[in-house]
Amino acid sequence: MTPKDNQQVYSPGLTELPPLPLDVPSLSEDFRHYYTHNLGRDKYCRSIHYHYAALALTVRDRLMERWKNTRYAYIDSDCRHGYYLSLEFLMGRALGNAMLNLGITDETSQALFDLGIKMEDLVSAEIDAGLGNGGLGRLAACFLDSCATLQLPVMGYGIRYEYGMFRQRIVNGQQVEEPDRWLRDGNPWEVARPEYTQRVSYGGRTEFYRTNDGNFASRWVEANNVLAVPYDIPIPGYRNGTVNTLRLWKAAATDEFDLGEFNAGSYAESVAAKNAAENITMVLYPNDASENGKELRLRQQYFLASASLQDIIARWNVLHKGDFSTFAEKNCFQLNDTHPSCAVPELMRLLMDEQGMGWDQAWDITSRTMAYTNHTLLPEALEKWPMQLFRQLLPRILDIILEINARFLAVVSNRWPDDGNRLARMSLIEEGPNPQVRMAYLAIVGSFSVNGVAELHSQLLVQGLFKDFYELWPHKFNNKTNGVTPRRWIAWCNEPMSALISDTIGDGWVADLQQIRRIAPHADDAGFRERWHAVKQANKQRLADMVSQECGITFNPESIFDVQVKRIHEYKRQLLNILHVIHLYSRIKRGETTGWTNRCVLIGGKAAPGYYMAKLIIKLINNVGQVINSDPQVGDMLKVAFLPNYRVTAMEIICPGTDLSEQISTAGKEASGTGNMKFMMNGALTIGTLDGANIEILEEVGDDNFFMFGLTADEVEAMRPIYDPAAIIDADADLKRVMQLLRGHFSMFEPGLFDPIINAITSPHDPWMVAADFRSFIDAQQRVADTYRDRERWTRMSIINTAHSGKFSTDRTIEDYNNDIWRLEQIPVAR
Ligand SMILES: *Cc1c(COP(=O)(O)O)cnc(C)c1O
């Protein structure tokens, strides 16, 4: 990196500039300036990309002085800071969000219109920042929006993957993955800050030595160093002058490292070593809710933790001159799942080995600043790393983990003397032929707060996975129900509905979603319902256009749009959805169609590339769709589409155009869900199990406005030992017919293709209990169909759903985090 000198070049006069105007003429002038003078394009340009880039730079300029003023405000107030550490930030597009939050969407649209350019075309040219898998990564993105909107001094830290979430194509009904080189054409939203580069170590060994004052100390020697170069992304608050920072790290080789190899005469090896260093941030692991186990993944996790903590400590030392007495009062780290939980031993290492503290002082600071959010109830998704791998890759970190464990187990045996089983259960090390480090336990022991992401999830955690720890430290455990940002997920993605709401109750709801409840009384107003219905129909047409373009399937907006989009996973039960589709098809073929409701079923989502069953389910959905969509007897009564490459940008069109949101996971398996909230806000009704945040959605809207079905989490566990799917199938003529069709009808040319699916459904050990909820699901879907035919009733329910969605704003979630965990002051920014 070039500007590696780290001296302060103090230049107060240099940075004082008047704020850039936000009016149409100045936007137009800057747009033309960037297009012609900066990007060097002319009227013969053959790519829309440069129009997009010119507009992005124009808008970015208007964030810059707000960004600077926000930094100044935080430094001047010497405030307590929050840090959101996450391996994933699923940001999607930035341009529309920046215009919305600056309040310049209409002005920009006008400026471009006057130049004969459609703003929508430029917005569509932006590539999604797909630096996440699904809900966990999108939550991090929504959190950043809410922190900036609430003017909280919170900085996001993540990884700048060269390749984000893979692009999904469907070939022959099967998922094909393509690399997502999202940075190919540059990224106008990032600012490289090589002057804040950090060094991260791997390998080597621990050395003990005697310090000048005669004490023993440790250091990490003979390590390989990798550089971590920060790239900053501005996070604008909603019309409040605040612009927070998301800092993403890129790995780069050190100069010395190359030189050493070069002097040894092996130029090629030195270049290869450079590649090995830069590989660390090359690719996002595409597994959602499952463990990884790969060395490179552990390298990524430590890279994020180490670079971020060093960065924070370096900033601390500039402002506090090495005095750590108030560090714990002034800093708080939120760990997004266990992925960044190396932060616990890494902060210990930095405080002891680099800042010269003793264990007790370092532990006091660490355990008062770390907070951990758990995101899963699936035991197979709890991260464990082989101790052997730790020893090789991060020897000093393993020493510290073992010391944390020894001291922790002493606490446990003081509390429960002579309970060897409990010691073994709670140890940070799972013993066995290949001992493993239990990362969730490390995070719990090192944190003052442990939270789940919905009421049910937080309850199940302390009754199950973390029971022992709850008995020891009940005060650490709490709940923070997830949310989504209403800026992106209503105001930006559903302009017609936003206009109708603002027309009716004013626009205060955008920054205070509880206000949206004031539309509830208008559900009784036939005129309002008519306008609401018209908005929904327009949004359905927009979705139908996308389905037609992407899938070549025609959706009629008079039909009910029944949608399930999310990662493909057995616990989410896309399989149950498709069994219902097959049941409807069977009814049509048998002529059982009295009182029919025409239905368009849309399913989308990515499967982890190594997840065999998830990929087979995608194939099944596509094969079922092929049969149904090409059958003239079915016609408009039933359509089935699999939408390829589900992502944030697709969801922005999908959720406004949805009538029915499918949230049908096996109860007790979905930690929260956030897709459910986006749909609800946009006036979709939910068909759902009593799982995750569905329960809280049901509480908010009441059971008249929610299609509930299926076993409860308790009933699922009670049924497991006696679960007999064969008997259930035998007793249910509809399910029997569906299973019969599954056996051959959708795999005429690929006999036996779906046998693994049939075996899974008929197994008494099916963890997801698909057959158990079939009847209840079919009956609930019949209630949906009957309700949809009563347009006034459905529209009323739709309005009530949106009106009661206030709780699910991440503004509420973040206020909860701040009141109970972070305790940050709001910092207003000079404007
Ligand atoms: C909201 C969202 C998710 C999470 O959806 P769930 O239904 O809660 O699993 C996943 N992916 C994308 C692109 C999203 O926008």
mmCIF file of C-alpha atoms in Angstrom, residues 578-579 581-586 589 619-629 631 638 640 737-754 758:
data_model
loop_
_atom_site.group_PDB
_atom_site.id
_atom_site.type_symbol
_atom_site.label_atom_id
_atom_site.label_comp_id
_atom_site.label_asym_id
_atom_site.label_seq_id
_atom_site.Cartn_x
_atom_site.Cartn_y
_atom_site.Cartn_z
ATOM 1 C CA ILE A 578 -44.502 -28.266 -2.971
ATOM 2 C CA LEU A 579 -46.549 -31.129 -1.495
ATOM 3 C CA VAL A 581 -48.874 -27.661 -4.880
ATOM 4 C CA ILE A 582 -48.978 -31.313 -5.933
ATOM 5 C CA HIS A 583 -52.178 -31.757 -3.919
ATOM 6 C CA LEU A 584 -53.813 -28.823 -5.782
ATOM 7 C CA TYR A 585 -52.683 -30.303 -9.090
ATOM 8 C CA SER A 586 -54.178 -33.649 -8.128
ATOM 9 C CA LYS A 589 -56.817 -33.539 -12.477
ATOM 10 C CA LYS A 619 -35.023 -29.861 -8.964
ATOM 11 C CA LEU A 620 -38.355 -31.175 -7.674
ATOM 12 C CA ILE A 621 -39.917 -27.698 -7.615
ATOM 13 C CA ASN A 622 -38.804 -27.136 -11.205
ATOM 14 C CA ASN A 623 -40.030 -30.524 -12.419
ATOM 15 C CA VAL A 624 -43.421 -30.053 -10.732
ATOM 16 C CA GLY A 625 -43.621 -26.591 -12.305
ATOM 17 C CA GLN A 626 -42.841 -27.972 -15.742
ATOM 18 C CA VAL A 627 -45.670 -30.502 -15.572
ATOM 19 C CA ILE A 628 -48.217 -28.068 -14.141
ATOM 20 C CA ASN A 629 -47.402 -25.025 -16.274
ATOM 21 C CA ASP A 631 -50.910 -28.717 -18.771
ATOM 22 C CA LEU A 638 -52.389 -23.032 -10.870
ATOM 23 C CA VAL A 640 -45.607 -22.647 -10.279
ATOM 24 C CA ARG A 737 -52.203 -39.466 -3.627
ATOM 25 C CA VAL A 738 -49.453 -36.849 -3.368
ATOM 26 C CA MET A 739 -46.872 -39.489 -2.409
ATOM 27 C CA GLN A 740 -48.047 -41.639 -5.296
ATOM 28 C CA LEU A 741 -47.525 -38.782 -7.770
ATOM 29 C CA LEU A 742 -44.123 -38.048 -6.239
ATOM 30 C CA ARG A 743 -43.055 -41.608 -7.010
ATOM 31 C CA GLY A 744 -42.918 -41.156 -10.791
ATOM 32 C CA HIS A 745 -45.124 -38.478 -12.263
ATOM 33 C CA PHE A 746 -42.562 -35.663 -11.992
ATOM 34 C CA SER A 747 -39.560 -37.748 -12.991
ATOM 35 C CA MET A 748 -40.860 -39.615 -16.056
ATOM 36 C CA PHE A 749 -37.501 -39.427 -17.794
ATOM 37 C CA GLU A 750 -35.400 -39.695 -14.637
ATOM 38 C CA PRO A 751 -36.842 -42.707 -12.787
ATOM 39 C CA GLY A 752 -36.073 -42.845 -9.081
ATOM 40 C CA LEU A 753 -34.816 -39.260 -9.097
ATOM 41 C CA PHE A 754 -36.845 -38.195 -6.090
ATOM 42 C CA ILE A 758 -39.691 -39.897 -0.567
#
